[in-house]
mmCIF file of C-alpha atoms and ligand atoms in Angstrom:
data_model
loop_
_atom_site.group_PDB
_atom_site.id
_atom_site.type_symbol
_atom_site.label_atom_id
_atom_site.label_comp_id
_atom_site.label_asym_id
_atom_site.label_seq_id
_atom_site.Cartn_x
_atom_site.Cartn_y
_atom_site.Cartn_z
ATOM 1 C CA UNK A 4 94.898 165.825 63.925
ATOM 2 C CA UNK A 5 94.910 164.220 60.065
ATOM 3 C CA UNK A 6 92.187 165.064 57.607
ATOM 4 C CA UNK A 7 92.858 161.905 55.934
ATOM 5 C CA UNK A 8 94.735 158.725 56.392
ATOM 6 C CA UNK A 9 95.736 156.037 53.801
ATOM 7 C CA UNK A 10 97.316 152.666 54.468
ATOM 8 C CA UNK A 11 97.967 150.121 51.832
ATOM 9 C CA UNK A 12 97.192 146.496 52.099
ATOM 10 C CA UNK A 13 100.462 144.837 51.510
ATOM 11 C CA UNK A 14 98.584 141.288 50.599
ATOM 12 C CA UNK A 15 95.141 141.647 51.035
ATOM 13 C CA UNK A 16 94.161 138.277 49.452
ATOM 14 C CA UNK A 17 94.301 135.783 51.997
ATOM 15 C CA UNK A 18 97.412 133.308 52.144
ATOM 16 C CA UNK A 19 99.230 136.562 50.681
ATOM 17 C CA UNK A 20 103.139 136.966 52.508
ATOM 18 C CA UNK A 21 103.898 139.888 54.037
ATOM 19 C CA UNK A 22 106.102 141.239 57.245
ATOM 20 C CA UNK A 23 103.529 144.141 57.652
ATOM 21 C CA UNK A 24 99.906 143.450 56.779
ATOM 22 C CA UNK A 25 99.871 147.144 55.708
ATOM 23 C CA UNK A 26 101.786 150.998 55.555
ATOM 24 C CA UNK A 27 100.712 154.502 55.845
ATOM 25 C CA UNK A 28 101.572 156.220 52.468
ATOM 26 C CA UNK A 29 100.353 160.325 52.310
ATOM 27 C CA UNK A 30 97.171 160.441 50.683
ATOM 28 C CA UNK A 31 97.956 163.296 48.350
ATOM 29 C CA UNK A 32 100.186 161.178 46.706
ATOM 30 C CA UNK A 33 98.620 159.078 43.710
ATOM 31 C CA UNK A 34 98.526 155.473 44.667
ATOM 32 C CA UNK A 35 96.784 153.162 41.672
ATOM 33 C CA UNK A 36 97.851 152.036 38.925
ATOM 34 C CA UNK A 37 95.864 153.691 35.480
ATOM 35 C CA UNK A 38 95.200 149.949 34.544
ATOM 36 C CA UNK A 39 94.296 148.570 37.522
ATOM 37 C CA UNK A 40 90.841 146.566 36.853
ATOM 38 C CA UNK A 41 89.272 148.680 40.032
ATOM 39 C CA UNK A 42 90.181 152.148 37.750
ATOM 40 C CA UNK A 43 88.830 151.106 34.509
ATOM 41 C CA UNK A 44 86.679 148.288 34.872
ATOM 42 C CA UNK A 45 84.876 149.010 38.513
ATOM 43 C CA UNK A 46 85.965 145.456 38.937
ATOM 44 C CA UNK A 47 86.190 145.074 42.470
ATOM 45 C CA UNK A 48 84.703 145.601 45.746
ATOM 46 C CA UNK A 49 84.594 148.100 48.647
ATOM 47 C CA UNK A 50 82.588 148.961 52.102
ATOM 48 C CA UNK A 51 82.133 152.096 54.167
ATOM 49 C CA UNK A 52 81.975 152.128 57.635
ATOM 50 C CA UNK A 53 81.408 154.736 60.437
ATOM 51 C CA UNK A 54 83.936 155.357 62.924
ATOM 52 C CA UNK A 55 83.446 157.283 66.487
ATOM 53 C CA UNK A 56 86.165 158.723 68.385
ATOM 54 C CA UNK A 57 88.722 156.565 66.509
ATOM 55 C CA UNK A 58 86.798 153.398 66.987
ATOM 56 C CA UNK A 59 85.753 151.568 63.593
ATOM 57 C CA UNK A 60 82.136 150.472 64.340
ATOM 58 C CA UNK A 61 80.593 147.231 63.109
ATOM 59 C CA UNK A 62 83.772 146.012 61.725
ATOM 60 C CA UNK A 63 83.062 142.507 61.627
ATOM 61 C CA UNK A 64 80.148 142.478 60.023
ATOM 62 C CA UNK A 65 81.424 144.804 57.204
ATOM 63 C CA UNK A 66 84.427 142.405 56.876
ATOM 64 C CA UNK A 67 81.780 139.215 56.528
ATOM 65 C CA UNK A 68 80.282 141.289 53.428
ATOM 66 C CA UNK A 69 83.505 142.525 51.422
ATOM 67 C CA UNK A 70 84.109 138.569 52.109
ATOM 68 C CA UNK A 71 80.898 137.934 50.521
ATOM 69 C CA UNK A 72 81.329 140.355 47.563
ATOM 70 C CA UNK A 73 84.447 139.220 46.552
ATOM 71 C CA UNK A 74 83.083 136.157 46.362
ATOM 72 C CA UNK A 75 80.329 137.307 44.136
ATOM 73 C CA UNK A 76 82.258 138.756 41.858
ATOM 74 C CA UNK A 77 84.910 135.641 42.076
ATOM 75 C CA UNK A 78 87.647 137.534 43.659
ATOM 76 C CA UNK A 79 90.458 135.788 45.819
ATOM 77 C CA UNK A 80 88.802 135.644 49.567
ATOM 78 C CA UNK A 81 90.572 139.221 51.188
ATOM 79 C CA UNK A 82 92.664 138.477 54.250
ATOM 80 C CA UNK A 83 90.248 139.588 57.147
ATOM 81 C CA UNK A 84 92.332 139.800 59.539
ATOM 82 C CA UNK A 85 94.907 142.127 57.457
ATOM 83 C CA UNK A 86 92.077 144.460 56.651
ATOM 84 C CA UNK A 87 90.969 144.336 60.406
ATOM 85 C CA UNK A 88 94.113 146.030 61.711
ATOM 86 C CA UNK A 89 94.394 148.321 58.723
ATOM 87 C CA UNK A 90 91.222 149.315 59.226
ATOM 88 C CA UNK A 91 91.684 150.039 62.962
ATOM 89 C CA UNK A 92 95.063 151.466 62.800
ATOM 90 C CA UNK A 93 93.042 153.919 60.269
ATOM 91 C CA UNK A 94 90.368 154.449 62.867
ATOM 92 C CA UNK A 95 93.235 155.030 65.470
ATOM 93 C CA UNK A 96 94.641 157.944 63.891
ATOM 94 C CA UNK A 97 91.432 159.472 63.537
ATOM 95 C CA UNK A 98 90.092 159.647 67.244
ATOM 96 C CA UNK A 99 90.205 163.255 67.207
ATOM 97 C CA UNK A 100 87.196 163.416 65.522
ATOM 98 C CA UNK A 101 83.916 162.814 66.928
ATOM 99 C CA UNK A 102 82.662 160.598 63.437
ATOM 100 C CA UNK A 103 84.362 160.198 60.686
ATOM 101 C CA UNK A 104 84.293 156.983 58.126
ATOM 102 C CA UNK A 105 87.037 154.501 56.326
ATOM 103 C CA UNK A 106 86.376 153.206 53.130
ATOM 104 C CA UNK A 107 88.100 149.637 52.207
ATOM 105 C CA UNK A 108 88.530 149.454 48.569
ATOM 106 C CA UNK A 109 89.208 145.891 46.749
ATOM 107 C CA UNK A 110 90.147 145.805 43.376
ATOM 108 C CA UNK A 111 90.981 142.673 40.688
ATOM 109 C CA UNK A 112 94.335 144.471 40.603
ATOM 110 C CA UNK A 113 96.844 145.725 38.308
ATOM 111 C CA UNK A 114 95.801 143.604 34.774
ATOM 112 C CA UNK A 115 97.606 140.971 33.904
ATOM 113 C CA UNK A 116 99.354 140.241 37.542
ATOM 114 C CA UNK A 117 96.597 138.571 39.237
ATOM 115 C CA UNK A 118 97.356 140.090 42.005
ATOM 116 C CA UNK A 119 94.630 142.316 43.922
ATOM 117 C CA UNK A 120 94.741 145.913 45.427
ATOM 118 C CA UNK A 121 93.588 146.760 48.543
ATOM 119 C CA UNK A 122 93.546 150.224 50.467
ATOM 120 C CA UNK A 123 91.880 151.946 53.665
ATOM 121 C CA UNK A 124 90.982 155.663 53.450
ATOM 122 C CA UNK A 125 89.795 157.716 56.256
ATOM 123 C CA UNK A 126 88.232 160.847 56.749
ATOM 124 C CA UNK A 127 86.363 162.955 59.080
ATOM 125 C CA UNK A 128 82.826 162.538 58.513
ATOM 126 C CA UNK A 129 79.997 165.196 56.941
ATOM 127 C CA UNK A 130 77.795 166.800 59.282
ATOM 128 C CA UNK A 131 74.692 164.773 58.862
ATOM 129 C CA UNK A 132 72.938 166.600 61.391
ATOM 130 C CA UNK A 133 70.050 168.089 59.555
ATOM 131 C CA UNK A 134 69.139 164.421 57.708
ATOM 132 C CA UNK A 135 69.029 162.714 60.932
ATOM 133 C CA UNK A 136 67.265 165.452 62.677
ATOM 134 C CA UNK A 137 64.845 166.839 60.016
ATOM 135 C CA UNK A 138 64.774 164.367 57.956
ATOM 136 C CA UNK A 139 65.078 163.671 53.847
ATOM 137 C CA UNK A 140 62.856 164.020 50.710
ATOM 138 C CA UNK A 141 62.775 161.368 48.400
ATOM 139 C CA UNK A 142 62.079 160.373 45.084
ATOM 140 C CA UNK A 143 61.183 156.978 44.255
ATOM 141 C CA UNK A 144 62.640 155.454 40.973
ATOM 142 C CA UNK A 145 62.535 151.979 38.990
ATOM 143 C CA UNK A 146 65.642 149.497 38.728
ATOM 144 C CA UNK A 147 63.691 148.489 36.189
ATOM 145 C CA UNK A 148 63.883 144.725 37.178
ATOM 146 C CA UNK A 149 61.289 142.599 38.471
ATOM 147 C CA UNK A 150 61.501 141.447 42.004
ATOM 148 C CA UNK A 151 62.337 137.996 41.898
ATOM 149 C CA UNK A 152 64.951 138.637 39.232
ATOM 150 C CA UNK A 153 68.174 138.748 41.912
ATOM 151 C CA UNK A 154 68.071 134.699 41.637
ATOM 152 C CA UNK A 155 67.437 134.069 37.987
ATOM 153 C CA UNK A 156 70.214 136.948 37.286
ATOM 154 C CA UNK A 157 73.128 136.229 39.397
ATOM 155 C CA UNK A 158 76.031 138.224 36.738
ATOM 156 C CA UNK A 159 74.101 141.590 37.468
ATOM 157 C CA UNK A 160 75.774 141.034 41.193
ATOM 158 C CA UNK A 161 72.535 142.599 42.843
ATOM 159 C CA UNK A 162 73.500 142.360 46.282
ATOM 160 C CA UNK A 163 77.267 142.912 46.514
ATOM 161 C CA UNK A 164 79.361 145.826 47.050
ATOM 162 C CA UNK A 165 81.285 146.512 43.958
ATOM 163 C CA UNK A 166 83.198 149.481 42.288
ATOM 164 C CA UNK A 167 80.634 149.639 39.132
ATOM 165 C CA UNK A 168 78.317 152.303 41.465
ATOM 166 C CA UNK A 169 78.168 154.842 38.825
ATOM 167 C CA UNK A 170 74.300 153.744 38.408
ATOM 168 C CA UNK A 171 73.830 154.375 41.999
ATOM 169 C CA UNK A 172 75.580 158.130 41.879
ATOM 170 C CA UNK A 173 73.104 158.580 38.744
ATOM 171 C CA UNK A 174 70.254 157.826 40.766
ATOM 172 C CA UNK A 175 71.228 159.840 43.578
ATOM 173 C CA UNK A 176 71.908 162.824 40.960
ATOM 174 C CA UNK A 177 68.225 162.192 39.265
ATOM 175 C CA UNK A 178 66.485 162.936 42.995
ATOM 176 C CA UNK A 179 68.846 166.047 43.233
ATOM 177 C CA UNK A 180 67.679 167.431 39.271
ATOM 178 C CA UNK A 181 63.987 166.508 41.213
ATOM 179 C CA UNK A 182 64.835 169.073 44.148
ATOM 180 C CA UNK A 183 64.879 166.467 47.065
ATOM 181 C CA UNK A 184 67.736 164.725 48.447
ATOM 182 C CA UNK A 185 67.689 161.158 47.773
ATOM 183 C CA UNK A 186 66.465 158.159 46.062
ATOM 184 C CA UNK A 187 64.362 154.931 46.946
ATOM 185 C CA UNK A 188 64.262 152.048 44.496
ATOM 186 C CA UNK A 189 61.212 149.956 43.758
ATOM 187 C CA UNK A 190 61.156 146.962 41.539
ATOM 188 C CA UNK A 191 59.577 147.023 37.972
ATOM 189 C CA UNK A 192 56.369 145.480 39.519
ATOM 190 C CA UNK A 193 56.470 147.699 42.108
ATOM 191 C CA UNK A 194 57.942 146.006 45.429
ATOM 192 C CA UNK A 195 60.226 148.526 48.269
ATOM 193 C CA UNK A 196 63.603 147.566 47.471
ATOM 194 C CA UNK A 197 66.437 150.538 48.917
ATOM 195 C CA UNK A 198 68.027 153.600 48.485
ATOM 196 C CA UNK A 199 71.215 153.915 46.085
ATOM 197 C CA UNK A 200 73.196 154.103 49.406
ATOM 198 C CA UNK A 201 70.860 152.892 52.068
ATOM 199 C CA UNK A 202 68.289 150.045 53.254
ATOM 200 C CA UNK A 203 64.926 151.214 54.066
ATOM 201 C CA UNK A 204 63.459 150.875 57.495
ATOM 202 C CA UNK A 205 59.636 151.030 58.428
ATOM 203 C CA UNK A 206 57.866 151.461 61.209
ATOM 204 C CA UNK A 207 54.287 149.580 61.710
ATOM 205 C CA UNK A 208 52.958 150.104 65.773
ATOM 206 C CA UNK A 209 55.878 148.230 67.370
ATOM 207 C CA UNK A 210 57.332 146.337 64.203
ATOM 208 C CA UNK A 211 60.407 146.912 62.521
ATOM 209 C CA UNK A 212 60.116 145.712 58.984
ATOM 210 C CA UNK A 213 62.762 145.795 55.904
ATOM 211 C CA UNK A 214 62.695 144.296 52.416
ATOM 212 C CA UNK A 215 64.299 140.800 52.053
ATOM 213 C CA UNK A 216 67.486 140.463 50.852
ATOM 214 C CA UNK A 217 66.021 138.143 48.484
ATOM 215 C CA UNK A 218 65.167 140.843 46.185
ATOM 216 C CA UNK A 219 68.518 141.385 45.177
ATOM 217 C CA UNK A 220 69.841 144.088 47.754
ATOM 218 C CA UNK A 221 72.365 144.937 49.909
ATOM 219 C CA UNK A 222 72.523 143.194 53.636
ATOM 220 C CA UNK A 223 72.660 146.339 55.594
ATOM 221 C CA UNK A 224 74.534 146.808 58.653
ATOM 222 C CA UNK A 225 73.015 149.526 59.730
ATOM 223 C CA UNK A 226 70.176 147.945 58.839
ATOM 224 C CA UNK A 227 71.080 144.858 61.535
ATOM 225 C CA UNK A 228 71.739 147.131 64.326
ATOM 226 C CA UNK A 229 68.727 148.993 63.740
ATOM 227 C CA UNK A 230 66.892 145.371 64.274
ATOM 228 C CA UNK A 231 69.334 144.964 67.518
ATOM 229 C CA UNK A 232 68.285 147.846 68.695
ATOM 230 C CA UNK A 233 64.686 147.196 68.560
ATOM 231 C CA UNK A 234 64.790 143.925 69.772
ATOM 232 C CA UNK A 235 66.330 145.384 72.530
ATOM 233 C CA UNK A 236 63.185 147.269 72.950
ATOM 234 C CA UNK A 237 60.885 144.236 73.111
ATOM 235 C CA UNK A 238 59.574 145.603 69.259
ATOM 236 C CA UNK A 239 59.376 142.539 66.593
ATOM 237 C CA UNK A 240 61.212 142.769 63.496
ATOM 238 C CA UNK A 241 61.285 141.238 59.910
ATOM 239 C CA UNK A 242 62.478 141.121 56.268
ATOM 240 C CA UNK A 243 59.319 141.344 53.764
ATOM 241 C CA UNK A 244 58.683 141.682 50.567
ATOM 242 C CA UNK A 245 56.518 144.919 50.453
ATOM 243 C CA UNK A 246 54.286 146.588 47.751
ATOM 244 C CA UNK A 247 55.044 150.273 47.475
ATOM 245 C CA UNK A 248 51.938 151.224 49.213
ATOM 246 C CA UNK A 249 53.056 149.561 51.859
ATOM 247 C CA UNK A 250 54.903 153.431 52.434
ATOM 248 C CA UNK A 251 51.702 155.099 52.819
ATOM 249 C CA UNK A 252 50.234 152.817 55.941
ATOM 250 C CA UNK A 253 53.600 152.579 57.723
ATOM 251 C CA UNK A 254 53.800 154.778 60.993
ATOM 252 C CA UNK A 255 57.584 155.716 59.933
ATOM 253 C CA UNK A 256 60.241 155.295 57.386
ATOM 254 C CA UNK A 257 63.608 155.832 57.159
ATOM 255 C CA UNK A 258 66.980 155.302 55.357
ATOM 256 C CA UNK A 259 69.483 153.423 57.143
ATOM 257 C CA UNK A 260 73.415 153.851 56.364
ATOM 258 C CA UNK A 261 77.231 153.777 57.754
ATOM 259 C CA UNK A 262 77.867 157.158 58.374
ATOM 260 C CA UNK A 263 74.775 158.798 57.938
ATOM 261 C CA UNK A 264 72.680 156.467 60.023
ATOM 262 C CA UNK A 265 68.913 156.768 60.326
ATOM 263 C CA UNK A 266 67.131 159.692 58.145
ATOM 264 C CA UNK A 267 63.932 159.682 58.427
ATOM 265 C CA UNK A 268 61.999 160.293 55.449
ATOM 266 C CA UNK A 269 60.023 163.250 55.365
ATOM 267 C CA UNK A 270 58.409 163.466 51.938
ATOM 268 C CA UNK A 271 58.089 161.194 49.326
ATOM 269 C CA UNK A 272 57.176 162.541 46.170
ATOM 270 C CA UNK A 273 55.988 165.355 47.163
ATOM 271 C CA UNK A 274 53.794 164.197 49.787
ATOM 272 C CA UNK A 275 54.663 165.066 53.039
ATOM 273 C CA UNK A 276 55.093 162.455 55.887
ATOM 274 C CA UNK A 277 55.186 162.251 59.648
ATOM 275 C CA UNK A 278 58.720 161.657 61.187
ATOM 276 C CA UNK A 279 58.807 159.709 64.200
ATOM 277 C CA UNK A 280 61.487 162.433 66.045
ATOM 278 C CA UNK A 281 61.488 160.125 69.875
ATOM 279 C CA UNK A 282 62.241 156.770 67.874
ATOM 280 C CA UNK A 283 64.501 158.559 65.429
ATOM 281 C CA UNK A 284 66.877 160.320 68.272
ATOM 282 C CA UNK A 285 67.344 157.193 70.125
ATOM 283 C CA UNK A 286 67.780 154.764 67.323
ATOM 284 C CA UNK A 287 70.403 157.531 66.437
ATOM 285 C CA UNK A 288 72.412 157.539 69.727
ATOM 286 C CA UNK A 289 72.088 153.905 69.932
ATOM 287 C CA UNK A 290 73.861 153.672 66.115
ATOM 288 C CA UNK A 291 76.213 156.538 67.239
ATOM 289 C CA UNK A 292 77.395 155.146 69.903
ATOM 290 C CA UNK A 293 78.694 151.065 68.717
ATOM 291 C CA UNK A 294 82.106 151.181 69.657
ATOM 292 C CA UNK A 295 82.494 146.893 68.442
HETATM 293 N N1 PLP B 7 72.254 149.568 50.120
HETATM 294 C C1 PLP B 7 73.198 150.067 49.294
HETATM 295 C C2 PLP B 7 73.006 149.939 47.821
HETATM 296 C C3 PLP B 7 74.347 150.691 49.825
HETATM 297 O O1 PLP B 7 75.284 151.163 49.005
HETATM 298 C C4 PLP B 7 74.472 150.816 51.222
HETATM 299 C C5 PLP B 7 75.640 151.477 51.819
HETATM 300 O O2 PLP B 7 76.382 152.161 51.180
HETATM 301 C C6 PLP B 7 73.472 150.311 52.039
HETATM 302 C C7 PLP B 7 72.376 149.672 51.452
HETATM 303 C C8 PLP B 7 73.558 150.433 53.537
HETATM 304 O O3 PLP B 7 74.529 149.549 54.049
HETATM 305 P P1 PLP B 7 75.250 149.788 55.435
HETATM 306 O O4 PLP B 7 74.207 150.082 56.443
HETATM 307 O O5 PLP B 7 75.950 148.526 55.725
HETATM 308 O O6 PLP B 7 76.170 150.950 55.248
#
């Protein structure tokens, strides 16, 4: 059973030729160039998504967004359907374990060739256990832009997916120098935004409510199931734009993400909070088990 699989997108730019849309190369051997834009410019794009007994889950929808970074960042549109079977051949060769994750990466490419890279790693997954079960602490820190910025601003790419995360992995190393495990950003005037690596999900009597993608963050897929899944429960659901005390009312929050799936959030800032454990196991299973 592999620890780790690699395949390389032979053209993963659409209208690219190619006999095989993409190979298995051993992933201890190095694979990118040192001047590919994705290596020293974080100029390109990339998703994570979870994957249970060898089935890639919510592949479609993670496809629609590297579609929609790329665009962002004014990338040649990725061939989908390349990545698709990449992606699931990946998946495939990883059905021994219970969850693991692939990570699509989608660079400008080697300078000077136009020409884009493209790769799909997988791996077993962490044992998340203890964050879906207990719970995380959080610390909540300013992006240090206003709310309605994401519009007015459209080069800071709030919103896509791209390589140039090392801002997110600083904010996710500033909650760990605080003692708790993760992050939450609000804006500069103090609206609910997300977590370096998640959406935020709260839970008001039988709402499920998220802030907007207007406010310059990622379109969660997690996120969208979570909504599916309530739905499905005859709860309402909605995208708000919501003040930071909005954390203190709400019944239940969480952080939604691939892979990790739904932590609840146990303390914020030192103050402790009630986890909703019922709601949190079965919105759990439910993400656990997508097999689409
Ligand atoms: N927001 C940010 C900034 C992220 O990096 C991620 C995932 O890594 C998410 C939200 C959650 O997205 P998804 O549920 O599609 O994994």
């Amino acid at each position: 059973m592999p620890d780790r699989v690699l395949a390389v997108l032979t053209a993963p730019a659409a209208g690219g030729e190619a006999d095989e849309p993409y190979r298995f190369v051993d992933p201890a051997v190095p694979l990118v160039s040192a001047v590919d834009l994705g290596v020293t410019r974080g100029d390109g794009v990339f998703e994570t998504l979870g994957v249970g007994e060898g089935r890639a889950q919510a592949v479609d929808a993670h496809l629609a967004r590297l579609t929609r970074s790329a665009a962002m960042l004014d990338l040649p549109a990725p061939d989908e359907e390349a990545w698709r079977s990449a992606v699931s051949a990946v998946a495939d060769q990883l059905s021994g374990h219970v969850e693991a994750f692939v990570k699509l990466v989608y660079t400008r490419g080697v300078e000077g060739t136009g020409q884009p890279t493209g790769w799909v790693l997988g791996s077993p997954s962490p044992d998340h256990t203890v964050a879906r079960t207990e719970g995380v602490r959080v610390t909540v820190l300013d992006r240090g832009l206003s709310h309605d910025s994401a519009g007015n601003l459209p080069w800071l790419l709030q919103g896509a997916k791209t390589l140039s995360y090392a801002l997110n992995m600083a904010a996710g190393r500033e909650a760990r120098r605080r003692g708790v495990d993760d992050a939450l950003f609000v804006s500069s005037d103090g609206f609910l935004l997300e977590g370096p690596t998640s959406n935020l999900l709260i839970k008001d009597g039988d709402r499920l409510i998220t802030p907007s993608t207007s406010l310059g963050i990622l379109a969660g897929t997690t996120q969208a199931a979570a909504f599916r899944f309530a739905s499905g429960q005859g709860m309402s659901t909605s995208y708000e734009v919501l003040p930071r005390d909005v954390l203190e009312s709400a019944d239940a929050v969480w952080l939604l993400s691939s892979v990790r799936n739904a932590a609840p959030i146990r303390e914020i800032d030192g103050v402790e909070r009630r986890i909703d454990v019922g709601f949190t196991a079965a919105l759990n299973a439910y993400l656990l088990a997508r097999r689409e």
